[in-house]
GROMACS .gro file of C-alpha atoms in nm:
model
  274
    1LEU     CA    1  11.437  11.785  11.521
    2CYS     CA    2  11.618  11.479  11.384
    3PHE     CA    3  11.845  11.440  11.688
    4PRO     CA    4  11.656  11.137  11.831
    5CYS     CA    5  11.667  10.961  11.496
    6TYR     CA    6  12.040  11.020  11.458
    7TRP     CA    7  12.110  10.909  11.813
    8LEU     CA    8  11.912  10.587  11.783
    9LEU     CA    9  12.083  10.493  11.459
   10LEU     CA   10  12.419  10.558  11.621
   11ILE     CA   11  12.334  10.347  11.925
   12SER     CA   12  12.194  10.058  11.721
   13SER     CA   13  12.486  10.043  11.478
   14ARG     CA   14  12.793  10.128  11.690
   15SER     CA   15  12.727  10.147  12.064
   16LEU     CA   16  12.592   9.805  12.160
   17PRO     CA   17  12.814   9.653  12.428
   18ILE     CA   18  12.960   9.310  12.365
   19SER     CA   19  12.749   9.169  12.647
   20TYR     CA   20  12.435   9.234  12.437
   21ASN     CA   21  12.564   9.017  12.152
   22SER     CA   22  12.487   9.282  11.887
   23HIS     CA   23  12.521   9.042  11.594
   24SER     CA   24  12.249   8.815  11.730
   25LEU     CA   25  12.018   9.107  11.810
   26PHE     CA   26  12.073   9.292  11.480
   27PRO     CA   27  12.214   9.059  11.214
   28ASP     CA   28  12.347   9.247  10.910
   29PRO     CA   29  12.185   9.388  10.708
   30PHE     CA   30  11.887   9.523  10.900
   31LEU     CA   31  11.629   9.800  10.858
   32VAL     CA   32  11.535  10.042  11.136
   33GLN     CA   33  11.236  10.274  11.095
   34LEU     CA   34  11.146  10.564  11.325
   35VAL     CA   35  10.838  10.784  11.351
   36LYS     CA   36  10.841  11.094  11.570
   37GLY     CA   37  10.588  11.372  11.621
   38CYS     CA   38  10.331  11.531  11.848
   39VAL     CA   39   9.954  11.563  11.872
   40LEU     CA   40   9.765  11.880  11.969
   41HIS     CA   41   9.404  11.893  12.089
   42VAL     CA   42   9.215  12.211  12.181
   43GLY     CA   43   9.205  12.251  12.558
   44GLU     CA   44   9.436  11.956  12.622
   45ALA     CA   45   9.808  11.911  12.677
   46SER     CA   46  10.014  11.814  12.375
   47ARG     CA   47  10.129  11.455  12.341
   48GLY     CA   48  10.460  11.358  12.184
   49PHE     CA   49  10.552  11.017  12.046
   50LEU     CA   50  10.854  10.830  11.916
   51ARG     CA   51  10.832  10.472  11.793
   52VAL     CA   52  11.098  10.246  11.649
   53ALA     CA   53  11.044   9.949  11.419
   54TYR     CA   54  11.290   9.676  11.323
   55GLN     CA   55  11.256   9.501  10.987
   56GLY     CA   56  10.906   9.650  10.947
   57SER     CA   57  10.769   9.541  11.289
   58ASP     CA   58  10.721   9.750  11.605
   59LEU     CA   59  11.016   9.721  11.839
   60VAL     CA   60  11.016   9.989  12.112
   61SER     CA   61  10.843  10.319  12.194
   62PHE     CA   62  10.942  10.624  12.401
   63GLN     CA   63  10.731  10.780  12.677
   64ASN     CA   64  10.820  11.007  12.971
   65THR     CA   65  11.200  10.974  12.936
   66SER     CA   66  11.179  10.593  12.923
   67TRP     CA   67  11.173  10.324  12.654
   68TRP     CA   68  10.910  10.051  12.648
   69PRO     CA   69  10.915   9.724  12.453
   70SER     CA   70  10.650   9.641  12.197
   71PRO     CA   71  10.440   9.333  12.283
   72LYS     CA   72  10.542   9.189  11.946
   73GLY     CA   73  10.910   9.274  11.987
   74GLY     CA   74  11.003   8.968  12.189
   75ASN     CA   75  11.343   8.929  12.354
   76ARG     CA   76  11.505   9.175  12.111
   77ALA     CA   77  11.274   9.457  12.228
   78GLN     CA   78  11.344   9.378  12.595
   79GLU     CA   79  11.720   9.390  12.543
   80VAL     CA   80  11.706   9.714  12.340
   81CYS     CA   81  11.497   9.885  12.610
   82LYS     CA   82  11.747   9.787  12.878
   83LEU     CA   83  12.024   9.940  12.671
   84LEU     CA   84  11.847  10.264  12.575
   85ASN     CA   85  11.722  10.331  12.929
   86THR     CA   86  12.082  10.349  13.051
   87TYR     CA   87  12.127  10.677  12.855
   88HIS     CA   88  11.927  10.896  13.093
   89VAL     CA   89  12.072  11.232  12.983
   90VAL     CA   90  12.003  11.157  12.618
   91ASN     CA   91  11.650  11.043  12.702
   92VAL     CA   92  11.583  11.376  12.874
   93ARG     CA   93  11.683  11.555  12.555
   94ILE     CA   94  11.454  11.331  12.350
   95GLU     CA   95  11.166  11.409  12.587
   96ALA     CA   96  11.230  11.782  12.535
   97HIS     CA   97  11.213  11.733  12.159
   98VAL     CA   98  10.878  11.551  12.154
   99SER     CA   99  10.705  11.743  12.436
  100GLU     CA  100  10.835  12.100  12.388
  101ILE     CA  101  11.010  12.165  12.056
  102CYS     CA  102  10.767  11.967  11.840
  103PRO     CA  103  10.448  12.137  11.976
  104ARG     CA  104  10.602  12.484  11.931
  105PHE     CA  105  10.698  12.398  11.575
  106LEU     CA  106  10.350  12.263  11.500
  107LEU     CA  107  10.178  12.569  11.651
  108GLY     CA  108  10.394  12.791  11.431
  109LEU     CA  109  10.286  12.599  11.122
  110LEU     CA  110   9.919  12.623  11.222
  111ASP     CA  111   9.945  12.997  11.286
  112ALA     CA  112  10.115  13.056  10.950
  113GLY     CA  113   9.847  12.860  10.765
  114LYS     CA  114   9.548  12.978  10.970
  115ALA     CA  115   9.405  13.200  10.696
  116ASP     CA  116   9.404  12.918  10.444
  117LEU     CA  117   9.279  12.656  10.692
  118GLN     CA  118   8.984  12.876  10.793
  119ARG     CA  119   8.893  12.986  10.438
  120GLN     CA  120   8.536  12.899  10.340
  121VAL     CA  121   8.432  12.897   9.972
  122ARG     CA  122   8.079  12.795   9.870
  123PRO     CA  123   8.049  12.523   9.607
  124GLU     CA  124   7.878  12.551   9.271
  125ALA     CA  125   7.673  12.251   9.161
  126TRP     CA  126   7.494  12.140   8.845
  127LEU     CA  127   7.340  11.828   8.692
  128SER     CA  128   7.404  11.662   8.359
  129HIS     CA  129   7.372  11.339   8.160
  130GLY     CA  130   7.666  11.102   8.140
  131PRO     CA  131   7.730  10.844   7.867
  132THR     CA  132   7.424  10.623   7.818
  133PRO     CA  133   7.486  10.304   8.019
  134GLY     CA  134   7.238  10.099   7.815
  135PRO     CA  135   6.894  10.089   7.652
  136GLY     CA  136   6.632  10.258   7.865
  137ARG     CA  137   6.884  10.374   8.125
  138LEU     CA  138   7.032  10.709   8.227
  139LEU     CA  139   7.359  10.804   8.394
  140LEU     CA  140   7.282  11.104   8.613
  141VAL     CA  141   7.587  11.310   8.710
  142CYS     CA  142   7.605  11.573   8.985
  143TYR     CA  143   7.902  11.809   8.964
  144VAL     CA  144   8.026  12.009   9.264
  145SER     CA  145   8.309  12.256   9.206
  146GLY     CA  146   8.503  12.544   9.359
  147PHE     CA  147   8.460  12.458   9.729
  148HIS     CA  148   8.702  12.490  10.022
  149PRO     CA  149   8.792  12.323  10.255
  150LYS     CA  150   8.816  11.978  10.103
  151PRO     CA  151   8.565  11.770  10.308
  152VAL     CA  152   8.232  11.750  10.127
  153TRP     CA  153   7.931  11.516  10.124
  154VAL     CA  154   7.740  11.462   9.799
  155MET     CA  155   7.465  11.203   9.751
  156TRP     CA  156   7.186  11.118   9.510
  157MET     CA  157   6.859  11.107   9.703
  158ARG     CA  158   6.496  11.010   9.657
  159GLY     CA  159   6.314  11.217   9.913
  160GLU     CA  160   6.513  11.158  10.232
  161GLN     CA  161   6.650  10.819  10.125
  162GLU     CA  162   7.009  10.789  10.007
  163GLN     CA  163   7.049  10.598   9.681
  164PRO     CA  164   7.292  10.309   9.743
  165GLY     CA  165   7.401  10.298   9.378
  166THR     CA  166   7.568  10.640   9.400
  167GLN     CA  167   7.920  10.625   9.255
  168ARG     CA  168   8.175  10.875   9.387
  169GLY     CA  169   8.479  11.006   9.207
  170ASP     CA  170   8.792  11.139   9.373
  171ILE     CA  171   8.796  11.488   9.522
  172LEU     CA  172   9.036  11.668   9.289
  173PRO     CA  173   9.218  12.003   9.332
  174HIS     CA  174   9.177  12.315   9.121
  175ALA     CA  175   9.472  12.545   9.051
  176ASP     CA  176   9.327  12.812   9.284
  177GLY     CA  177   9.328  12.580   9.586
  178THR     CA  178   8.959  12.490   9.572
  179TRP     CA  179   8.825  12.142   9.503
  180TYR     CA  180   8.611  11.953   9.253
  181HIS     CA  181   8.396  11.643   9.297
  182GLN     CA  182   8.135  11.448   9.103
  183VAL     CA  183   7.896  11.165   9.183
  184SER     CA  184   7.688  10.961   8.940
  185LEU     CA  185   7.389  10.729   8.951
  186ASP     CA  186   7.288  10.467   8.693
  187VAL     CA  187   6.907  10.437   8.686
  188GLU     CA  188   6.627  10.332   8.456
  189ALA     CA  189   6.497  10.631   8.261
  190ARG     CA  190   6.146  10.598   8.403
  191GLU     CA  191   6.283  10.608   8.759
  192ALA     CA  192   6.477  10.934   8.719
  193ALA     CA  193   6.179  11.145   8.822
  194GLY     CA  194   6.188  11.232   9.191
  195LEU     CA  195   6.566  11.208   9.226
  196SER     CA  196   6.779  11.490   9.362
  197CYS     CA  197   7.145  11.559   9.437
  198ARG     CA  198   7.218  11.683   9.789
  199VAL     CA  199   7.539  11.866   9.882
  200ARG     CA  200   7.666  11.931  10.235
  201HIS     CA  201   7.965  12.155  10.300
  202SER     CA  202   8.090  12.365  10.590
  203SER     CA  203   8.059  12.685  10.382
  204LEU     CA  204   7.681  12.639  10.346
  205GLY     CA  205   7.608  12.723  10.709
  206GLY     CA  206   7.420  12.402  10.782
  207GLN     CA  207   7.184  12.442  10.484
  208ASP     CA  208   7.206  12.161  10.230
  209MET     CA  209   7.222  12.247   9.860
  210VAL     CA  210   6.959  12.039   9.674
  211LEU     CA  211   6.932  12.008   9.295
  212TYR     CA  212   6.623  11.833   9.156
  213TRP     CA  213   6.646  11.628   8.839
  214GLU     CA  214   6.295  11.738   8.727
  215GLN     CA  215   6.424  12.093   8.694
  216HIS     CA  216   6.706  11.979   8.469
  217ARG     CA  217   6.644  12.016   8.098
  218PRO     CA  218   6.880  11.947   7.808
  219VAL     CA  219   7.041  12.259   7.664
  220GLY     CA  220   6.900  12.182   7.319
  221TRP     CA  221   6.542  12.194   7.446
  222ILE     CA  222   6.607  12.523   7.625
  223PHE     CA  223   6.749  12.668   7.303
  224LEU     CA  224   6.443  12.560   7.104
  225LEU     CA  225   6.199  12.695   7.362
  226VAL     CA  226   6.365  13.036   7.343
  227MET     CA  227   6.436  13.056   6.970
  228VAL     CA  228   6.107  12.929   6.823
  229PRO     CA  229   5.892  13.213   6.969
  230LEU     CA  230   6.152  13.468   6.862
  231VAL     CA  231   6.152  13.337   6.503
  232LEU     CA  232   5.771  13.339   6.489
  233LEU     CA  233   5.757  13.693   6.625
  234ALA     CA  234   6.017  13.812   6.373
  235GLY     CA  235   5.817  13.652   6.088
  236LEU     CA  236   5.497  13.825   6.200
  237VAL     CA  237   5.669  14.164   6.216
  238PHE     CA  238   5.819  14.117   5.870
  239TRP     CA  239   5.479  14.018   5.722
  240LEU     CA  240   5.310  14.324   5.870
  241TRP     CA  241   5.585  14.547   5.736
  242LYS     CA  242   5.545  14.401   5.385
  243CYS     CA  243   5.171  14.460   5.400
  244TRP     CA  244   5.224  14.821   5.499
  245LYS     CA  245   5.465  14.891   5.213
  246SER     CA  246   5.280  14.693   4.945
  247PRO     CA  247   5.037  14.869   4.697
  248TRP     CA  248   4.807  14.567   4.737
  249ARG     CA  249   4.571  14.573   5.026
  250CYS     CA  250   4.666  14.248   5.195
  251CYS     CA  251   4.565  14.385   5.532
  252PRO     CA  252   4.205  14.522   5.539
  253GLY     CA  253   4.159  14.806   5.777
  254LEU     CA  254   4.509  14.950   5.728
  255PRO     CA  255   4.516  15.300   5.565
  256LEU     CA  256   4.604  15.303   5.190
  257GLU     CA  257   4.931  15.457   5.082
  258ARG     CA  258   4.879  15.791   4.905
  259ASP     CA  259   5.006  15.842   4.547
  260PRO     CA  260   5.181  16.182   4.541
  261GLY     CA  261   5.205  16.172   4.154
  262SER     CA  262   4.828  16.153   4.090
  263PRO     CA  263   4.657  16.494   4.131
  264SER     CA  264   4.315  16.356   4.041
  265SER     CA  265   4.306  16.089   4.304
  266SER     CA  266   4.378  16.097   4.671
  267THR     CA  267   4.428  15.721   4.687
  268ARG     CA  268   4.589  15.456   4.472
  269LEU     CA  269   4.329  15.237   4.302
  270ASN     CA  270   4.313  14.867   4.355
  271PRO     CA  271   4.345  14.658   4.039
  272ALA     CA  272   3.975  14.573   4.054
  273GLN     CA  273   3.894  14.945   4.007
  274TRP     CA  274   4.102  14.991   3.685
   0.00000   0.00000   0.00000
C-alpha cells in the first residue's frame, strides 16, 4: 500500500531531469508529505485520493491516472505535474492502489470490526452535587456511564429549554470499551428546582433519558429517613417486652405474670396490696 509514497519520494529526490532544474524546484533540504486513502459511502462508488504537500503546503493531487496542480502550488506544482504525468504506467498502478486495493482493505477492516461497531450498550445516569462554587450556589453534576458507541448528547434542561451554562467534560473510555461522560451546571440554589438532565444515545431507541433534580436527595437524608423509624420501632418493641417481663404493672390491661411458688395466691400482688 505504500508503493505510491515510495515512488513519489524516489522521483522527487533522484529522477528529476536536468531540464527541470531540480535544485531550483526543490532546494535542499525539503519536506514532502503525502496522504493516501479511500472513502466509502453506502450505495455509492468508492473514492480514492492521493495528495502531496511540499514544505507543509499543498502541491499536487492525483485523480483518474493523472496529476493536478494545487491552486496554491504555483510554478513548482505545474512543473511537477508535467513530470509525473509522463510516467503513465506507474500512474495506472497508483490508480489501482487507491481505487481497488484500498477499498478492499477498508471493507475487510469494517467486516472484522462489525460486531464492535454495531454494539449498543445503554448508559447509566445519576445526579450529584459538585464542589460548592460559592455562597448560595450549587454545582449540579450529571454523570453518564457505561454506554457504547461513543457519540452521546447530554444537557441540563429547564422544561424544553437547554441551559447555556452547561459545562461538558471529555468523553472518556472505560476498560471494557464503553464510555463515560459528565456535564455540570453552576446555578443559584433557589433556581435548582425545575432543572433536569437529558441524555440522548443510540441505544435508547429514540427515547430520551431524563433525570429530575427534584427527585435527587442527599444520601444522608435518605439514611435518616430510613433509620429513624426503625430505631423508634425497635425502642417501642423493647419497652413492651420489658413491661411484659416486669413484676410491676406498667402496662394496664396486660395479664399479670403468675407466681408458681405461691400456693395461696394465683397472682403476684402489687406493692400497694402488701
